[in-house]
């Protein structure tokens, strides 16, 4: 029987651990779960993938592009107008197939903004009315399409796109740190609610016990009816606070589960975290790491380049615009496909197109001045954002150092208030303390407990905020990857 009893106890413990109604979490565990499975972290991962493939697309634009194009078939049966020698028009019935295949290799030139290409082409024409077939083809042709005196967008794209890629990568790291900060906020929202629930439950139990003791004292004539009523009001207040705390805890628990994307039906029980070990924070290092790691710092460079690009674009597009197109190759025709490769003839073309604004009534100058003004405004905005950025870092470093000390002081005050209330409660039972003094001790105990939890909340939110602002772990003295 003893063996069966021990086995039953063991099974009960195992089943309770597996199917228990309470799931315990630490702050670190909640943060890690949020970073790995929350919707916010998954969205950050998706944005990172999008950023990666956008950069891959940009890189591919500067690689050789091989393409096959054509028209297969190009059948037509219709009436067409034909101008006669005397100027009249006659409509003739035609039936033919005109097919074309082109194989081309092109390469963008970022330095000049032009494009060079090599191609070959084969064309087949079938005249069904006359039952004839002929071929026309280009065995090989090389050409260039070069803008002149125009804005070179490819040159600026090669400067800006790598910055966008770096910015996107750092935004991913920032997004995960933002998830950590949000998770800490939800964690402490529930923790504060649970602490209030514990306080309300303890106060209800204590108030009920003290009220029963007071009833006995009243019968002995040791307290007044007024003191008894005061304790009864305290009991009713504690019961109302308990009901309110239960509701607040349920709502906060649901919000934390939703943020973590958890479908666990178990109740959550959170541990009270302690502050991180003391570590030195050098403001100068914090600023250096922030400007080296944050996407905002990369964004400052990108915004200035984009503003400069728009100014150059306005200047170039308002003047002489020209485009040179030149090709050189071989071509031939025949009744068989192989005929185009027999003694092919030279094939050359050169075309220069240009546009020169003569009278625009100041429109071009206005566009240039607008671009210059926008560039100047962008420079001013970046300077202002840099100052704000530096101020945020400085403020957060100072705040975290202050909150480290405040958390220790509130912990000491919490211990003192708890001990004082226990002494006050014992003195009341011994009829050595008034109901008013007991109530004051209870209020101080509750306030000190809440102040300690709130101090921890402020500390940890400041801690994760500094990580977010700098993307640097000051505990480990390393960059956050």
Short mmCIF file of C-alpha atoms in Angstrom, two decimals:
data_model
loop_
_atom_site.label_atom_id
_atom_site.label_comp_id
_atom_site.label_asym_id
_atom_site.label_seq_id
_atom_site.Cartn_x
_atom_site.Cartn_y
_atom_site.Cartn_z
CA UNK A 1 0.00 0.00 0.00
CA UNK A 2 2.86 2.35 0.75
CA UNK A 3 4.40 1.74 -2.70
CA UNK A 4 1.07 2.44 -4.39
CA UNK A 5 0.70 5.63 -2.40
CA UNK A 6 4.18 6.89 -3.41
CA UNK A 7 3.51 6.04 -7.06
CA UNK A 8 0.22 7.91 -6.93
CA UNK A 9 1.93 10.96 -5.51
CA UNK A 10 4.61 10.82 -8.21
CA UNK A 11 2.02 10.56 -11.00
CA UNK A 12 0.05 13.41 -9.51
CA UNK A 13 3.11 15.64 -9.52
CA UNK A 14 3.94 14.77 -13.14
CA UNK A 15 0.37 15.32 -14.35
CA UNK A 16 0.17 18.59 -12.43
CA UNK A 17 3.31 19.85 -14.13
CA UNK A 18 2.03 18.87 -17.57
CA UNK A 19 -1.60 19.85 -17.23
CA UNK A 20 -1.30 22.45 -14.49
CA UNK A 21 -3.49 25.49 -14.56
CA UNK A 22 -0.65 27.95 -13.94
CA UNK A 23 2.24 28.75 -16.28
CA UNK A 24 5.15 30.58 -14.65
CA UNK A 25 7.32 32.99 -16.62
CA UNK A 26 10.28 35.23 -15.95
CA UNK A 27 10.81 38.54 -17.74
CA UNK A 28 13.62 37.06 -19.85
CA UNK A 29 11.39 34.15 -20.93
CA UNK A 30 8.54 36.45 -21.94
CA UNK A 31 10.90 38.68 -23.92
CA UNK A 32 12.41 35.68 -25.70
CA UNK A 33 9.00 34.22 -26.54
CA UNK A 34 7.84 37.56 -27.92
CA UNK A 35 10.97 37.90 -30.07
CA UNK A 36 10.50 34.41 -31.51
CA UNK A 37 6.76 33.97 -32.00
CA UNK A 38 4.90 37.28 -31.75
CA UNK A 39 3.20 38.80 -34.78
CA UNK A 40 5.44 41.87 -34.44
CA UNK A 41 8.61 39.77 -34.70
CA UNK A 42 7.24 37.87 -37.70
CA UNK A 43 6.39 41.15 -39.42
CA UNK A 44 9.95 42.34 -38.77
CA UNK A 45 11.28 39.13 -40.33
CA UNK A 46 9.05 39.65 -43.38
CA UNK A 47 10.26 43.23 -43.81
CA UNK A 48 13.83 41.97 -43.59
CA UNK A 49 13.18 39.45 -46.38
CA UNK A 50 11.58 42.15 -48.52
CA UNK A 51 14.59 44.40 -47.96
CA UNK A 52 16.94 41.57 -48.93
CA UNK A 53 15.17 40.79 -52.20
CA UNK A 54 14.88 44.46 -53.09
CA UNK A 55 18.65 44.70 -52.75
CA UNK A 56 19.11 41.54 -54.80
CA UNK A 57 16.92 43.09 -57.49
CA UNK A 58 19.09 46.23 -57.46
CA UNK A 59 22.29 44.15 -57.80
CA UNK A 60 20.76 42.18 -60.68
CA UNK A 61 20.04 45.40 -62.60
CA UNK A 62 23.80 45.91 -63.02
CA UNK A 63 24.47 42.35 -64.21
CA UNK A 64 24.34 41.31 -67.89
CA UNK A 65 20.76 40.66 -68.96
CA UNK A 66 20.07 37.93 -71.52
CA UNK A 67 16.63 37.94 -73.08
CA UNK A 68 14.76 36.18 -75.89
CA UNK A 69 11.89 38.02 -77.56
CA UNK A 70 9.89 37.59 -80.70
CA UNK A 71 6.60 37.17 -82.47
CA UNK A 72 5.57 33.57 -83.17
CA UNK A 73 3.41 33.47 -85.19
CA UNK A 74 2.60 36.81 -86.83
CA UNK A 75 -0.23 35.68 -89.10
CA UNK A 76 -2.36 38.25 -90.95
CA UNK A 77 -5.23 37.84 -93.45
CA UNK A 78 -6.91 41.09 -94.44
CA UNK A 79 -7.45 43.75 -97.09
CA UNK A 80 -4.90 46.53 -97.26
CA UNK A 81 -4.82 49.71 -99.27
CA UNK A 82 -2.25 49.97 -102.04
CA UNK A 83 -1.50 53.28 -103.77
CA UNK A 84 -1.47 52.88 -107.56
CA UNK A 85 0.91 54.69 -109.96
CA UNK A 86 -1.84 57.09 -110.95
CA UNK A 87 -2.47 58.02 -107.29
CA UNK A 88 -5.62 55.99 -106.81
CA UNK A 89 -6.03 53.46 -104.01
CA UNK A 90 -6.72 49.81 -104.59
CA UNK A 91 -7.55 47.32 -101.85
CA UNK A 92 -5.74 44.02 -102.09
CA UNK A 93 -6.28 40.81 -100.19
CA UNK A 94 -3.17 39.61 -98.37
CA UNK A 95 -2.41 36.50 -96.37
CA UNK A 96 0.98 36.14 -94.74
CA UNK A 97 2.95 35.18 -91.64
CA UNK A 98 5.69 37.49 -90.38
CA UNK A 99 7.58 35.87 -87.47
CA UNK A 100 10.53 37.34 -85.61
CA UNK A 101 12.95 36.03 -82.95
CA UNK A 102 15.55 38.20 -81.21
CA UNK A 103 18.26 37.10 -78.74
CA UNK A 104 19.91 40.00 -76.90
CA UNK A 105 22.53 40.52 -74.22
CA UNK A 106 22.62 43.94 -72.53
CA UNK A 107 24.71 45.57 -69.81
CA UNK A 108 24.02 48.81 -67.93
CA UNK A 109 26.99 51.14 -67.41
CA UNK A 110 26.57 52.93 -64.09
CA UNK A 111 29.51 55.28 -64.69
CA UNK A 112 27.96 56.86 -67.79
CA UNK A 113 24.30 55.92 -67.38
CA UNK A 114 24.25 54.20 -70.74
CA UNK A 115 23.61 50.68 -72.00
CA UNK A 116 25.59 48.49 -74.37
CA UNK A 117 24.05 45.47 -76.05
CA UNK A 118 24.77 42.60 -78.40
CA UNK A 119 22.01 40.91 -80.34
CA UNK A 120 21.12 38.60 -83.15
CA UNK A 121 17.82 38.38 -84.99
CA UNK A 122 16.01 36.12 -87.43
CA UNK A 123 12.88 37.06 -89.35
CA UNK A 124 10.75 34.75 -91.53
CA UNK A 125 8.13 35.97 -93.98
CA UNK A 126 5.59 33.54 -95.53
CA UNK A 127 3.44 34.85 -98.39
CA UNK A 128 0.57 32.39 -98.64
CA UNK A 129 -0.92 34.02 -101.76
CA UNK A 130 2.27 33.53 -103.76
CA UNK A 131 3.46 30.47 -101.83
CA UNK A 132 6.89 31.95 -101.10
CA UNK A 133 9.10 32.06 -98.01
CA UNK A 134 11.99 34.41 -97.33
CA UNK A 135 14.32 35.10 -94.41
CA UNK A 136 15.93 38.24 -93.10
CA UNK A 137 18.40 38.25 -90.27
CA UNK A 138 21.10 39.94 -88.23
CA UNK A 139 23.89 37.44 -87.44
CA UNK A 140 25.42 39.82 -84.93
CA UNK A 141 25.02 43.45 -83.92
CA UNK A 142 26.57 45.54 -81.16
CA UNK A 143 25.17 48.86 -80.02
CA UNK A 144 25.14 51.53 -77.39
CA UNK A 145 22.46 53.79 -76.03
CA UNK A 146 24.11 56.70 -74.21
CA UNK A 147 22.34 59.72 -72.67
CA UNK A 148 24.34 62.95 -72.99
CA UNK A 149 24.20 65.96 -70.63
CA UNK A 150 21.43 64.20 -68.71
CA UNK A 151 20.90 63.10 -65.15
CA UNK A 152 22.61 59.75 -64.46
CA UNK A 153 20.12 57.96 -62.24
CA UNK A 154 22.15 54.73 -62.14
CA UNK A 155 25.13 56.53 -60.60
CA UNK A 156 23.03 57.83 -57.71
CA UNK A 157 21.17 54.55 -57.30
CA UNK A 158 24.46 52.77 -56.67
CA UNK A 159 25.16 55.22 -53.84
CA UNK A 160 21.71 55.14 -52.24
CA UNK A 161 20.54 51.52 -52.54
CA UNK A 162 23.37 50.02 -50.42
CA UNK A 163 22.46 52.52 -47.68
CA UNK A 164 18.82 51.46 -47.92
CA UNK A 165 19.89 47.84 -47.56
CA UNK A 166 22.00 48.59 -44.48
CA UNK A 167 19.20 50.71 -43.09
CA UNK A 168 16.71 47.88 -43.56
CA UNK A 169 18.99 45.39 -41.82
CA UNK A 170 19.42 47.67 -38.83
CA UNK A 171 15.69 48.33 -38.77
CA UNK A 172 15.21 44.59 -38.32
CA UNK A 173 17.47 44.61 -35.25
CA UNK A 174 15.65 47.71 -33.96
CA UNK A 175 12.28 46.03 -34.54
CA UNK A 176 13.26 43.07 -32.38
CA UNK A 177 14.48 45.41 -29.65
CA UNK A 178 11.15 47.24 -29.91
CA UNK A 179 9.44 43.88 -29.43
CA UNK A 180 11.53 43.37 -26.28
CA UNK A 181 10.52 46.80 -24.99
CA UNK A 182 6.83 46.17 -25.73
CA UNK A 183 7.02 42.72 -24.14
CA UNK A 184 8.50 44.25 -20.98
CA UNK A 185 5.68 46.79 -20.91
CA UNK A 186 2.99 44.07 -21.17
CA UNK A 187 4.89 41.95 -18.64
CA UNK A 188 4.90 44.66 -16.00
CA UNK A 189 1.32 45.64 -16.74
CA UNK A 190 0.30 42.12 -15.80
CA UNK A 191 2.80 41.96 -12.94
CA UNK A 192 1.44 45.16 -11.40
CA UNK A 193 -2.08 43.74 -11.73
CA UNK A 194 -1.01 40.47 -10.08
CA UNK A 195 0.73 42.30 -7.25
CA UNK A 196 -2.40 44.39 -6.72
CA UNK A 197 -4.38 41.16 -6.70
CA UNK A 198 -2.03 39.64 -4.11
CA UNK A 199 -2.26 42.80 -2.00
CA UNK A 200 -6.05 42.85 -2.29
CA UNK A 201 -6.30 39.15 -1.41
CA UNK A 202 -3.97 39.49 1.55
CA UNK A 203 -5.75 42.61 2.76
CA UNK A 204 -9.14 40.90 2.45
CA UNK A 205 -7.92 37.94 4.47
CA UNK A 206 -6.27 40.15 7.08
CA UNK A 207 -9.27 42.49 7.28
CA UNK A 208 -11.62 39.56 7.78
CA UNK A 209 -9.43 38.15 10.55
CA UNK A 210 -9.04 41.52 12.25
CA UNK A 211 -12.79 42.18 12.02
CA UNK A 212 -13.55 38.91 13.79
CA UNK A 213 -10.96 39.72 16.46
CA UNK A 214 -12.51 43.18 16.82
CA UNK A 215 -15.98 41.65 17.33
CA UNK A 216 -14.56 39.62 20.19
CA UNK A 217 -12.84 42.70 21.63
CA UNK A 218 -16.10 44.67 21.41
CA UNK A 219 -17.84 42.04 23.52
CA UNK A 220 -15.01 42.38 26.02
CA UNK A 221 -15.30 46.16 25.90
CA UNK A 222 -11.75 46.70 24.68
CA UNK A 223 -12.70 48.68 21.53
CA UNK A 224 -15.54 50.97 20.57
CA UNK A 225 -18.39 50.38 18.13
CA UNK A 226 -16.85 53.06 15.89
CA UNK A 227 -13.59 51.10 15.66
CA UNK A 228 -15.54 47.98 14.70
CA UNK A 229 -17.43 49.83 11.97
CA UNK A 230 -14.16 51.26 10.69
CA UNK A 231 -12.72 47.75 10.39
CA UNK A 232 -15.92 46.57 8.68
CA UNK A 233 -15.60 49.38 6.13
CA UNK A 234 -11.98 48.33 5.58
CA UNK A 235 -13.15 44.76 4.92
CA UNK A 236 -15.74 45.92 2.38
CA UNK A 237 -13.17 48.13 0.67
CA UNK A 238 -10.70 45.22 0.51
CA UNK A 239 -13.37 42.97 -1.04
CA UNK A 240 -14.14 45.59 -3.72
CA UNK A 241 -10.43 46.04 -4.43
CA UNK A 242 -10.10 42.26 -4.79
CA UNK A 243 -12.87 42.06 -7.39
CA UNK A 244 -11.40 44.98 -9.34
CA UNK A 245 -7.90 43.46 -9.19
CA UNK A 246 -9.19 40.13 -10.54
CA UNK A 247 -10.70 41.85 -13.57
CA UNK A 248 -7.57 43.93 -14.21
CA UNK A 249 -5.40 40.81 -13.97
CA UNK A 250 -7.57 38.90 -16.44
CA UNK A 251 -7.41 41.75 -18.98
CA UNK A 252 -3.64 42.22 -18.61
CA UNK A 253 -3.08 38.46 -18.94
CA UNK A 254 -5.11 38.33 -22.13
CA UNK A 255 -3.16 41.28 -23.60
CA UNK A 256 0.19 39.64 -22.83
CA UNK A 257 -0.92 36.34 -24.38
CA UNK A 258 -2.15 38.12 -27.48
CA UNK A 259 1.14 39.97 -27.87
CA UNK A 260 3.13 36.73 -27.52
CA UNK A 261 0.70 35.00 -29.95
CA UNK A 262 0.09 32.39 -27.26
CA UNK A 263 -3.03 30.24 -27.30
CA UNK A 264 -2.23 28.67 -23.94
CA UNK A 265 -5.34 28.61 -21.77
CA UNK A 266 -3.32 28.34 -18.55
CA UNK A 267 -3.17 31.25 -16.15
CA UNK A 268 0.09 33.17 -16.18
CA UNK A 269 2.11 33.72 -13.04
CA UNK A 270 4.98 36.18 -13.39
CA UNK A 271 8.07 36.34 -11.28
CA UNK A 272 9.23 39.66 -9.88
CA UNK A 273 12.51 40.37 -11.68
CA UNK A 274 15.45 41.93 -9.99
CA UNK A 275 17.38 44.76 -11.56
CA UNK A 276 20.31 43.81 -13.82
CA UNK A 277 23.78 43.78 -12.35
CA UNK A 278 25.36 47.18 -12.05
CA UNK A 279 27.30 48.22 -15.13
CA UNK A 280 28.93 51.45 -16.20
CA UNK A 281 27.41 53.41 -19.07
CA UNK A 282 29.68 55.87 -20.82
CA UNK A 283 27.58 58.50 -22.60
CA UNK A 284 30.29 58.99 -25.21
CA UNK A 285 30.32 55.26 -26.02
CA UNK A 286 26.52 55.22 -26.10
CA UNK A 287 26.48 58.03 -28.67
CA UNK A 288 29.20 56.40 -30.78
CA UNK A 289 27.41 53.05 -30.81
CA UNK A 290 24.07 54.66 -31.59
CA UNK A 291 25.46 56.48 -34.64
CA UNK A 292 27.30 53.33 -35.72
CA UNK A 293 24.41 50.89 -35.27
CA UNK A 294 21.05 52.62 -35.58
CA UNK A 295 19.18 52.72 -38.86
CA UNK A 296 18.43 56.38 -38.13
CA UNK A 297 22.12 57.24 -38.48
CA UNK A 298 22.25 55.49 -41.86
CA UNK A 299 19.01 57.24 -42.74
CA UNK A 300 20.68 60.62 -42.12
CA UNK A 301 23.24 59.87 -44.86
CA UNK A 302 20.55 58.50 -47.20
CA UNK A 303 18.29 61.53 -46.79
CA UNK A 304 21.16 63.93 -47.58
CA UNK A 305 22.12 61.93 -50.67
CA UNK A 306 18.52 61.80 -51.89
CA UNK A 307 18.17 65.55 -51.47
CA UNK A 308 21.42 66.13 -53.35
CA UNK A 309 20.25 63.73 -56.07
CA UNK A 310 17.03 65.67 -56.58
CA UNK A 311 19.00 68.91 -56.92
CA UNK A 312 21.32 67.41 -59.54
CA UNK A 313 18.33 65.94 -61.35
CA UNK A 314 16.62 69.31 -61.55
CA UNK A 315 19.77 70.97 -62.88
CA UNK A 316 20.52 68.31 -65.52
CA UNK A 317 16.97 67.90 -66.79
CA UNK A 318 16.47 71.65 -67.20
CA UNK A 319 19.30 72.07 -69.72
CA UNK A 320 20.38 70.41 -72.93
CA UNK A 321 19.22 66.80 -73.05
CA UNK A 322 20.64 64.53 -75.72
CA UNK A 323 20.80 60.83 -76.44
CA UNK A 324 23.21 58.96 -78.71
CA UNK A 325 22.20 55.65 -80.23
CA UNK A 326 24.73 53.78 -82.37
CA UNK A 327 24.82 50.22 -83.71
CA UNK A 328 27.15 48.24 -85.93
CA UNK A 329 26.58 44.73 -87.21
CA UNK A 330 25.90 42.44 -90.14
CA UNK A 331 22.68 41.58 -91.92
CA UNK A 332 21.50 39.53 -94.89
CA UNK A 333 18.45 37.87 -96.43
CA UNK A 334 17.70 34.72 -98.37
CA UNK A 335 15.27 31.91 -99.05
CA UNK A 336 16.81 29.68 -96.36
CA UNK A 337 17.86 30.46 -92.77
CA UNK A 338 21.49 29.66 -93.53
CA UNK A 339 21.61 32.26 -96.33
CA UNK A 340 21.82 35.14 -93.83
CA UNK A 341 25.29 33.91 -92.76
CA UNK A 342 26.66 33.82 -96.34
CA UNK A 343 28.46 37.07 -97.22
CA UNK A 344 26.42 39.29 -94.88
CA UNK A 345 26.43 43.02 -95.48
CA UNK A 346 27.41 45.78 -93.06
CA UNK A 347 24.63 47.24 -90.98
CA UNK A 348 25.23 50.59 -89.25
CA UNK A 349 23.08 53.24 -87.64
CA UNK A 350 23.83 56.41 -85.70
CA UNK A 351 21.20 58.68 -84.24
CA UNK A 352 21.60 61.72 -82.04
CA UNK A 353 18.46 63.14 -80.46
CA UNK A 354 18.44 66.33 -78.42
CA UNK A 355 16.12 68.73 -76.66
CA UNK A 356 17.13 72.26 -75.75
CA UNK A 357 14.69 74.45 -73.79
CA UNK A 358 14.65 77.97 -75.24
CA UNK A 359 11.73 79.78 -73.61
CA UNK A 360 10.26 78.34 -70.42
CA UNK A 361 9.22 81.57 -68.65
CA UNK A 362 11.38 80.74 -65.64
CA UNK A 363 9.93 77.26 -65.12
CA UNK A 364 13.30 75.48 -65.23
CA UNK A 365 14.92 77.96 -62.86
CA UNK A 366 11.98 77.61 -60.48
CA UNK A 367 12.32 73.82 -60.45
CA UNK A 368 16.04 74.10 -59.73
CA UNK A 369 15.48 76.58 -56.91
CA UNK A 370 12.79 74.35 -55.40
CA UNK A 371 15.20 71.41 -55.42
CA UNK A 372 17.92 73.55 -53.81
CA UNK A 373 15.51 74.74 -51.13
CA UNK A 374 14.41 71.16 -50.46
CA UNK A 375 18.05 70.09 -50.14
CA UNK A 376 18.71 72.90 -47.67
CA UNK A 377 15.61 71.95 -45.70
CA UNK A 378 16.73 68.31 -45.66
CA UNK A 379 20.12 69.33 -44.26
CA UNK A 380 18.44 71.38 -41.56
CA UNK A 381 16.04 68.54 -40.71
CA UNK A 382 18.89 66.04 -40.46
CA UNK A 383 20.83 68.37 -38.17
CA UNK A 384 17.77 68.81 -35.96
CA UNK A 385 17.13 65.05 -35.89
CA UNK A 386 20.77 64.43 -34.96
CA UNK A 387 20.48 66.82 -32.01
CA UNK A 388 17.23 65.19 -30.91
CA UNK A 389 18.83 61.77 -31.30
CA UNK A 390 21.80 62.75 -29.15
CA UNK A 391 19.48 64.24 -26.53
CA UNK A 392 17.48 61.01 -26.35
CA UNK A 393 20.65 59.00 -25.78
CA UNK A 394 21.93 61.34 -23.09
CA UNK A 395 18.56 61.44 -21.32
CA UNK A 396 18.15 57.66 -21.41
CA UNK A 397 21.66 57.02 -20.03
CA UNK A 398 21.06 59.45 -17.16
CA UNK A 399 17.60 58.03 -16.49
CA UNK A 400 18.80 54.42 -16.36
CA UNK A 401 21.57 55.25 -13.92
CA UNK A 402 19.10 57.06 -11.69
CA UNK A 403 16.53 54.25 -11.88
CA UNK A 404 19.17 51.69 -10.86
CA UNK A 405 19.54 53.50 -7.53
CA UNK A 406 15.81 54.11 -7.18
CA UNK A 407 14.98 50.41 -7.58
CA UNK A 408 17.33 49.51 -4.69
CA UNK A 409 15.86 52.23 -2.45
CA UNK A 410 12.25 51.22 -3.11
CA UNK A 411 13.16 47.57 -2.42
CA UNK A 412 14.53 48.60 0.98
CA UNK A 413 11.40 50.69 1.65
CA UNK A 414 9.19 47.72 0.71
CA UNK A 415 10.95 45.44 3.20
CA UNK A 416 10.71 48.05 5.96
CA UNK A 417 7.01 48.74 5.33
CA UNK A 418 6.19 45.00 5.32
CA UNK A 419 7.97 44.49 8.64
CA UNK A 420 6.32 47.57 10.14
CA UNK A 421 2.85 46.33 9.15
CA UNK A 422 3.49 42.92 10.68
CA UNK A 423 4.52 44.59 13.94
CA UNK A 424 1.45 46.87 13.80
CA UNK A 425 -0.84 43.89 13.22
CA UNK A 426 0.64 42.03 16.20
CA UNK A 427 0.29 45.11 18.39
CA UNK A 428 -3.39 45.53 17.39
CA UNK A 429 -4.13 41.93 18.33
CA UNK A 430 -2.54 42.62 21.69
CA UNK A 431 -4.69 45.80 22.03
CA UNK A 432 -1.61 47.98 21.90
CA UNK A 433 -2.43 49.88 18.67
CA UNK A 434 -5.41 51.84 17.39
CA UNK A 435 -7.41 50.95 14.28
CA UNK A 436 -6.29 54.21 12.65
CA UNK A 437 -2.60 53.44 13.12
CA UNK A 438 -3.16 49.93 11.81
CA UNK A 439 -4.84 51.32 8.69
CA UNK A 440 -1.96 53.74 8.14
CA UNK A 441 0.56 50.89 8.40
CA UNK A 442 -1.46 48.86 5.89
CA UNK A 443 -1.60 51.74 3.42
CA UNK A 444 2.14 52.37 3.73
CA UNK A 445 2.81 48.66 3.20
CA UNK A 446 0.66 48.55 0.06
CA UNK A 447 2.09 51.78 -1.31
CA UNK A 448 5.68 50.64 -0.74
CA UNK A 449 4.99 47.34 -2.53
CA UNK A 450 3.44 49.06 -5.52
CA UNK A 451 6.23 51.65 -5.62
CA UNK A 452 8.81 48.87 -5.76
CA UNK A 453 7.11 47.09 -8.67
CA UNK A 454 6.66 50.37 -10.53
CA UNK A 455 10.31 51.24 -9.93
CA UNK A 456 11.29 47.88 -11.42
CA UNK A 457 8.98 48.53 -14.35
CA UNK A 458 10.52 51.94 -15.02
CA UNK A 459 14.02 50.48 -14.68
CA UNK A 460 13.51 47.62 -17.12
CA UNK A 461 11.69 49.78 -19.65
CA UNK A 462 14.57 52.26 -19.47
CA UNK A 463 17.01 49.36 -19.84
CA UNK A 464 15.35 48.07 -23.01
CA UNK A 465 14.88 51.62 -24.32
CA UNK A 466 18.63 52.22 -24.10
CA UNK A 467 19.26 48.95 -25.97
CA UNK A 468 16.81 50.09 -28.62
CA UNK A 469 18.39 53.52 -28.97
CA UNK A 470 21.98 52.26 -29.20
CA UNK A 471 21.61 48.64 -30.39
CA UNK A 472 24.38 47.93 -27.91
CA UNK A 473 24.43 45.59 -24.91
CA UNK A 474 26.22 47.43 -22.11
CA UNK A 475 26.13 44.37 -19.85
CA UNK A 476 28.16 42.28 -22.32
CA UNK A 477 29.89 45.24 -23.98
CA UNK A 478 28.98 44.09 -27.48
CA UNK A 479 26.80 45.14 -30.40
CA UNK A 480 23.34 43.64 -30.67
CA UNK A 481 23.19 41.48 -33.79
#
